[in-house]
């Protein structure tokens, strides 16, 4: 069975994210897992995208139609926003660090990570229940709550970035460059988040089966299942690629580990960073 447009886009996703996966492995090897800079979450995001694309291609190739493969594929696709949003929290948190590795605002970032995890769980449960006996209203409500939480998390990310730009005199040299990279990625992340919101609210019911009723609402063209593939390509796939490329290039090019030098030499270079008593 030949692939339809969604299947072809899924195949492109596999090809792109296999490459990104190799880059993310290199970044994790460079910076490590335990420091919490978010590189491991970038790796997880790439794995999710490869798996999601593979399941969709398999769903279109296997006969008779296996609805579970479609559901699993779209669950992974929809849940991808959470790891990437939480992934952005890691480098933002590292920008608050001092040259001796001390981090501030740990509790805030832990709470935001929990928020991202909750949205991920709600998304996966909501989509998974679309094939069960759960009512369509409860499934739809769960998916809408999760995407609203995604939007809230994005707004918080932007607020943190704005705050950091007002505190650049306290930020380490290469962390400033990292802040620039994150700021450049934010508009792409905004479009992707907007598409997720519009897609989730584009239908009054959530159904991935082949018997789905035609969607004639005002937001029908944004629906991830039955909407226009051109919009999905531009607002979802290309935005993902831009964010991952910006983030990966920043991690590869910037010598972030050089920020961890002696506090004496750093305070000589940035006297305003010296603690005030």
Tab-separated table of C-alpha atoms in Angstrom:
chain	number	residue	atom	x	y	z
A	1	UNK	CA	0.000	0.000	0.000
A	2	UNK	CA	1.432	3.379	-1.054
A	3	UNK	CA	1.928	6.095	1.534
A	4	UNK	CA	-0.457	9.033	1.549
A	5	UNK	CA	0.671	12.590	2.249
A	6	UNK	CA	0.767	12.059	6.022
A	7	UNK	CA	2.820	8.905	5.517
A	8	UNK	CA	5.302	10.709	3.269
A	9	UNK	CA	5.687	13.480	5.846
A	10	UNK	CA	6.223	10.819	8.505
A	11	UNK	CA	8.992	9.268	6.370
A	12	UNK	CA	10.627	12.698	6.075
A	13	UNK	CA	10.364	13.059	9.847
A	14	UNK	CA	12.178	9.755	10.343
A	15	UNK	CA	14.994	10.803	8.009
A	16	UNK	CA	15.416	14.213	9.641
A	17	UNK	CA	15.273	13.023	13.227
A	18	UNK	CA	17.701	10.165	12.720
A	19	UNK	CA	20.243	12.874	11.873
A	20	UNK	CA	19.144	15.015	14.818
A	21	UNK	CA	19.340	11.928	17.028
A	22	UNK	CA	23.016	11.463	16.207
A	23	UNK	CA	23.692	15.122	17.003
A	24	UNK	CA	21.817	14.902	20.309
A	25	UNK	CA	23.840	11.831	21.290
A	26	UNK	CA	26.992	13.864	20.672
A	27	UNK	CA	25.630	16.698	22.835
A	28	UNK	CA	24.802	14.349	25.700
A	29	UNK	CA	28.307	12.879	25.443
A	30	UNK	CA	29.768	16.403	25.502
A	31	UNK	CA	27.830	17.798	28.450
A	32	UNK	CA	26.726	14.687	30.331
A	33	UNK	CA	23.376	13.639	31.710
A	34	UNK	CA	23.457	14.635	35.352
A	35	UNK	CA	23.999	18.386	35.061
A	36	UNK	CA	20.410	19.031	33.975
A	37	UNK	CA	21.074	21.294	30.979
A	38	UNK	CA	18.320	19.643	28.963
A	39	UNK	CA	20.429	17.844	26.375
A	40	UNK	CA	19.137	14.434	27.430
A	41	UNK	CA	15.576	15.692	26.857
A	42	UNK	CA	16.554	16.739	23.343
A	43	UNK	CA	17.704	13.163	22.808
A	44	UNK	CA	14.394	11.844	24.163
A	45	UNK	CA	12.463	14.219	21.906
A	46	UNK	CA	14.343	12.960	18.830
A	47	UNK	CA	13.649	9.345	19.811
A	48	UNK	CA	9.935	10.147	20.225
A	49	UNK	CA	9.777	11.715	16.776
A	50	UNK	CA	11.550	8.772	15.119
A	51	UNK	CA	9.221	6.301	16.848
A	52	UNK	CA	6.110	8.331	16.016
A	53	UNK	CA	7.030	8.601	12.344
A	54	UNK	CA	7.896	4.892	12.172
A	55	UNK	CA	4.556	3.886	13.676
A	56	UNK	CA	2.611	6.039	11.225
A	57	UNK	CA	4.487	4.596	8.242
A	58	UNK	CA	3.867	1.089	9.603
A	59	UNK	CA	0.171	1.878	10.137
A	60	UNK	CA	-0.231	2.849	6.494
A	61	UNK	CA	1.679	-0.180	5.225
A	62	UNK	CA	0.037	-2.866	7.339
A	63	UNK	CA	-3.224	-4.407	6.170
A	64	UNK	CA	-5.838	-4.818	7.541
A	65	UNK	CA	-5.789	-1.396	9.173
A	66	UNK	CA	-4.490	-1.412	12.715
A	67	UNK	CA	-6.049	1.533	14.555
A	68	UNK	CA	-3.727	1.072	17.535
A	69	UNK	CA	-0.721	1.995	15.395
A	70	UNK	CA	-2.383	5.245	14.338
A	71	UNK	CA	-3.260	6.066	17.939
A	72	UNK	CA	0.255	5.341	19.200
A	73	UNK	CA	1.760	7.397	16.390
A	74	UNK	CA	-0.408	10.458	17.038
A	75	UNK	CA	0.095	10.089	20.795
A	76	UNK	CA	3.853	10.340	20.289
A	77	UNK	CA	3.462	13.215	17.830
A	78	UNK	CA	1.237	15.195	20.189
A	79	UNK	CA	3.391	14.480	23.244
A	80	UNK	CA	6.561	15.722	21.552
A	81	UNK	CA	5.883	19.326	22.554
A	82	UNK	CA	6.303	18.527	26.246
A	83	UNK	CA	9.899	17.173	26.109
A	84	UNK	CA	10.982	20.086	23.931
A	85	UNK	CA	9.427	22.689	26.228
A	86	UNK	CA	10.991	21.051	29.276
A	87	UNK	CA	14.209	20.728	27.291
A	88	UNK	CA	14.280	24.530	26.998
A	89	UNK	CA	14.037	24.788	30.783
A	90	UNK	CA	17.419	23.095	31.169
A	91	UNK	CA	19.548	25.716	29.399
A	92	UNK	CA	17.487	28.523	30.916
A	93	UNK	CA	18.203	27.110	34.356
A	94	UNK	CA	21.913	26.845	33.540
A	95	UNK	CA	21.993	30.553	32.657
A	96	UNK	CA	21.268	31.285	36.330
A	97	UNK	CA	24.393	29.359	37.352
A	98	UNK	CA	27.513	30.936	38.791
A	99	UNK	CA	31.076	30.035	37.701
A	100	UNK	CA	31.365	27.597	40.626
A	101	UNK	CA	28.277	25.719	39.398
A	102	UNK	CA	25.841	27.063	41.996
A	103	UNK	CA	22.268	27.308	40.693
A	104	UNK	CA	19.488	29.540	41.920
A	105	UNK	CA	15.726	29.161	41.509
A	106	UNK	CA	16.000	25.364	41.685
A	107	UNK	CA	12.520	24.962	43.177
A	108	UNK	CA	10.905	27.022	40.405
A	109	UNK	CA	12.470	24.956	37.647
A	110	UNK	CA	11.616	21.695	39.391
A	111	UNK	CA	7.977	22.796	39.556
A	112	UNK	CA	8.035	23.716	35.867
A	113	UNK	CA	9.490	20.318	35.021
A	114	UNK	CA	6.662	18.690	36.966
A	115	UNK	CA	4.169	20.817	35.017
A	116	UNK	CA	5.705	19.633	31.752
A	117	UNK	CA	5.542	16.018	32.901
A	118	UNK	CA	1.876	16.375	33.881
A	119	UNK	CA	0.984	17.794	30.456
A	120	UNK	CA	2.826	14.911	28.806
A	121	UNK	CA	0.886	12.338	30.847
A	122	UNK	CA	-2.457	14.042	30.139
A	123	UNK	CA	-1.736	14.097	26.409
A	124	UNK	CA	-0.769	10.444	26.196
A	125	UNK	CA	-3.691	9.267	28.363
A	126	UNK	CA	-6.165	11.421	26.451
A	127	UNK	CA	-5.151	10.166	23.015
A	128	UNK	CA	-4.800	6.572	24.199
A	129	UNK	CA	-8.327	6.635	25.611
A	130	UNK	CA	-9.732	7.730	22.242
A	131	UNK	CA	-9.944	4.085	21.207
A	132	UNK	CA	-11.403	2.838	24.487
A	133	UNK	CA	-14.856	3.124	25.966
A	134	UNK	CA	-14.079	6.512	27.452
A	135	UNK	CA	-16.532	9.225	26.455
A	136	UNK	CA	-15.370	11.518	23.673
A	137	UNK	CA	-16.101	14.560	25.865
A	138	UNK	CA	-13.757	13.405	28.637
A	139	UNK	CA	-11.027	12.544	26.121
A	140	UNK	CA	-11.422	15.896	24.397
A	141	UNK	CA	-11.381	17.755	27.719
A	142	UNK	CA	-8.186	16.008	28.781
A	143	UNK	CA	-6.447	16.866	25.512
A	144	UNK	CA	-7.574	20.506	25.718
A	145	UNK	CA	-6.393	20.865	29.298
A	146	UNK	CA	-2.978	19.484	28.355
A	147	UNK	CA	-2.529	21.840	25.417
A	148	UNK	CA	-3.579	24.828	27.550
A	149	UNK	CA	-0.898	23.812	30.051
A	150	UNK	CA	1.558	23.682	27.142
A	151	UNK	CA	0.655	27.277	26.293
A	152	UNK	CA	1.033	28.345	29.938
A	153	UNK	CA	4.452	26.705	30.093
A	154	UNK	CA	5.497	28.546	26.937
A	155	UNK	CA	4.414	31.888	28.410
A	156	UNK	CA	6.467	31.124	31.522
A	157	UNK	CA	9.500	30.339	29.332
A	158	UNK	CA	9.152	33.691	27.590
A	159	UNK	CA	8.830	35.475	30.944
A	160	UNK	CA	12.014	33.827	32.205
A	161	UNK	CA	13.857	34.884	29.050
A	162	UNK	CA	12.699	38.482	29.441
A	163	UNK	CA	13.832	38.478	33.059
A	164	UNK	CA	17.247	37.089	32.089
A	165	UNK	CA	17.728	39.821	29.489
A	166	UNK	CA	17.330	42.362	32.297
A	167	UNK	CA	20.056	40.561	34.277
A	168	UNK	CA	22.721	40.039	31.594
A	169	UNK	CA	25.394	41.748	33.693
A	170	UNK	CA	25.211	38.735	36.004
A	171	UNK	CA	25.230	36.113	33.259
A	172	UNK	CA	28.370	34.212	32.288
A	173	UNK	CA	29.906	34.933	28.871
A	174	UNK	CA	28.849	31.903	26.864
A	175	UNK	CA	25.557	31.632	28.717
A	176	UNK	CA	24.709	35.011	27.186
A	177	UNK	CA	25.200	33.496	23.730
A	178	UNK	CA	23.027	30.561	24.779
A	179	UNK	CA	20.332	33.022	25.881
A	180	UNK	CA	20.463	34.592	22.416
A	181	UNK	CA	19.978	31.187	20.787
A	182	UNK	CA	17.006	30.383	23.027
A	183	UNK	CA	15.456	33.776	22.284
A	184	UNK	CA	15.807	33.169	18.543
A	185	UNK	CA	14.072	29.797	18.924
A	186	UNK	CA	11.123	31.199	20.896
A	187	UNK	CA	9.141	32.561	17.888
A	188	UNK	CA	9.340	29.140	16.199
A	189	UNK	CA	8.223	27.524	19.437
A	190	UNK	CA	5.335	30.010	19.615
A	191	UNK	CA	4.063	28.985	16.172
A	192	UNK	CA	4.359	25.299	17.043
A	193	UNK	CA	2.504	25.821	20.325
A	194	UNK	CA	-0.179	27.838	18.541
A	195	UNK	CA	-0.659	25.050	16.015
A	196	UNK	CA	-1.039	22.507	18.829
A	197	UNK	CA	-3.723	24.677	20.449
A	198	UNK	CA	-5.604	25.249	17.190
A	199	UNK	CA	-5.389	21.571	16.271
A	200	UNK	CA	-6.733	20.435	19.632
A	201	UNK	CA	-9.632	22.915	19.546
A	202	UNK	CA	-10.400	22.254	15.856
A	203	UNK	CA	-12.905	19.511	16.627
A	204	UNK	CA	-15.537	18.876	19.272
A	205	UNK	CA	-14.481	15.238	19.433
A	206	UNK	CA	-11.200	13.404	19.352
A	207	UNK	CA	-11.146	10.352	17.116
A	208	UNK	CA	-8.361	8.808	15.056
A	209	UNK	CA	-10.390	6.018	13.576
A	210	UNK	CA	-11.169	5.743	9.903
A	211	UNK	CA	-14.826	6.468	10.611
A	212	UNK	CA	-14.144	9.985	11.746
A	213	UNK	CA	-16.897	12.410	10.796
A	214	UNK	CA	-16.041	15.267	8.421
A	215	UNK	CA	-14.815	18.292	10.309
A	216	UNK	CA	-16.384	21.480	8.972
A	217	UNK	CA	-15.544	23.861	11.814
A	218	UNK	CA	-13.684	27.145	11.437
A	219	UNK	CA	-10.460	25.516	12.644
A	220	UNK	CA	-10.849	22.325	10.587
A	221	UNK	CA	-7.804	23.064	8.440
A	222	UNK	CA	-5.598	22.942	11.560
A	223	UNK	CA	-6.701	19.452	12.593
A	224	UNK	CA	-3.698	17.148	12.858
A	225	UNK	CA	-5.679	14.175	11.478
A	226	UNK	CA	-7.886	15.647	8.770
A	227	UNK	CA	-6.563	19.190	8.255
A	228	UNK	CA	-4.455	20.638	5.467
A	229	UNK	CA	-1.053	19.001	5.286
A	230	UNK	CA	0.567	22.241	4.094
A	231	UNK	CA	-0.333	23.943	7.368
A	232	UNK	CA	0.930	20.956	9.326
A	233	UNK	CA	4.198	21.054	7.386
A	234	UNK	CA	4.801	24.758	7.976
A	235	UNK	CA	3.449	25.281	11.494
A	236	UNK	CA	4.506	21.948	12.980
A	237	UNK	CA	7.304	20.135	11.155
A	238	UNK	CA	9.359	23.108	9.966
A	239	UNK	CA	9.040	24.823	13.344
A	240	UNK	CA	10.305	21.664	15.059
A	241	UNK	CA	13.282	21.475	12.708
A	242	UNK	CA	14.171	25.144	13.276
A	243	UNK	CA	14.070	24.773	17.076
A	244	UNK	CA	16.134	21.587	17.131
A	245	UNK	CA	18.707	23.018	14.692
A	246	UNK	CA	19.107	26.257	16.676
A	247	UNK	CA	19.393	24.391	19.958
A	248	UNK	CA	21.816	21.805	18.548
A	249	UNK	CA	24.071	24.358	16.852
A	250	UNK	CA	24.255	26.375	20.071
A	251	UNK	CA	25.243	23.289	22.029
A	252	UNK	CA	27.869	22.228	19.505
A	253	UNK	CA	29.430	25.623	18.821
A	254	UNK	CA	29.351	27.357	22.195
A	255	UNK	CA	32.106	26.302	24.653
A	256	UNK	CA	29.685	26.361	27.586
A	257	UNK	CA	32.037	24.420	29.849
A	258	UNK	CA	34.511	27.305	29.723
A	259	UNK	CA	32.102	29.356	31.807
A	260	UNK	CA	33.023	27.178	34.783
A	261	UNK	CA	36.271	28.869	35.706
A	262	UNK	CA	37.568	30.263	38.953
A	263	UNK	CA	35.271	32.709	40.643
A	264	UNK	CA	38.167	35.174	41.110
A	265	UNK	CA	38.889	35.479	37.389
A	266	UNK	CA	35.193	35.706	36.585
A	267	UNK	CA	34.537	38.456	39.111
A	268	UNK	CA	37.518	40.366	37.733
A	269	UNK	CA	35.889	40.244	34.318
A	270	UNK	CA	32.312	40.796	35.570
A	271	UNK	CA	32.525	42.723	38.848
A	272	UNK	CA	28.751	43.182	38.991
A	273	UNK	CA	28.364	39.431	39.464
A	274	UNK	CA	30.073	39.593	42.833
A	275	UNK	CA	27.608	38.685	45.614
A	276	UNK	CA	26.272	41.628	47.570
A	277	UNK	CA	26.011	41.378	51.345
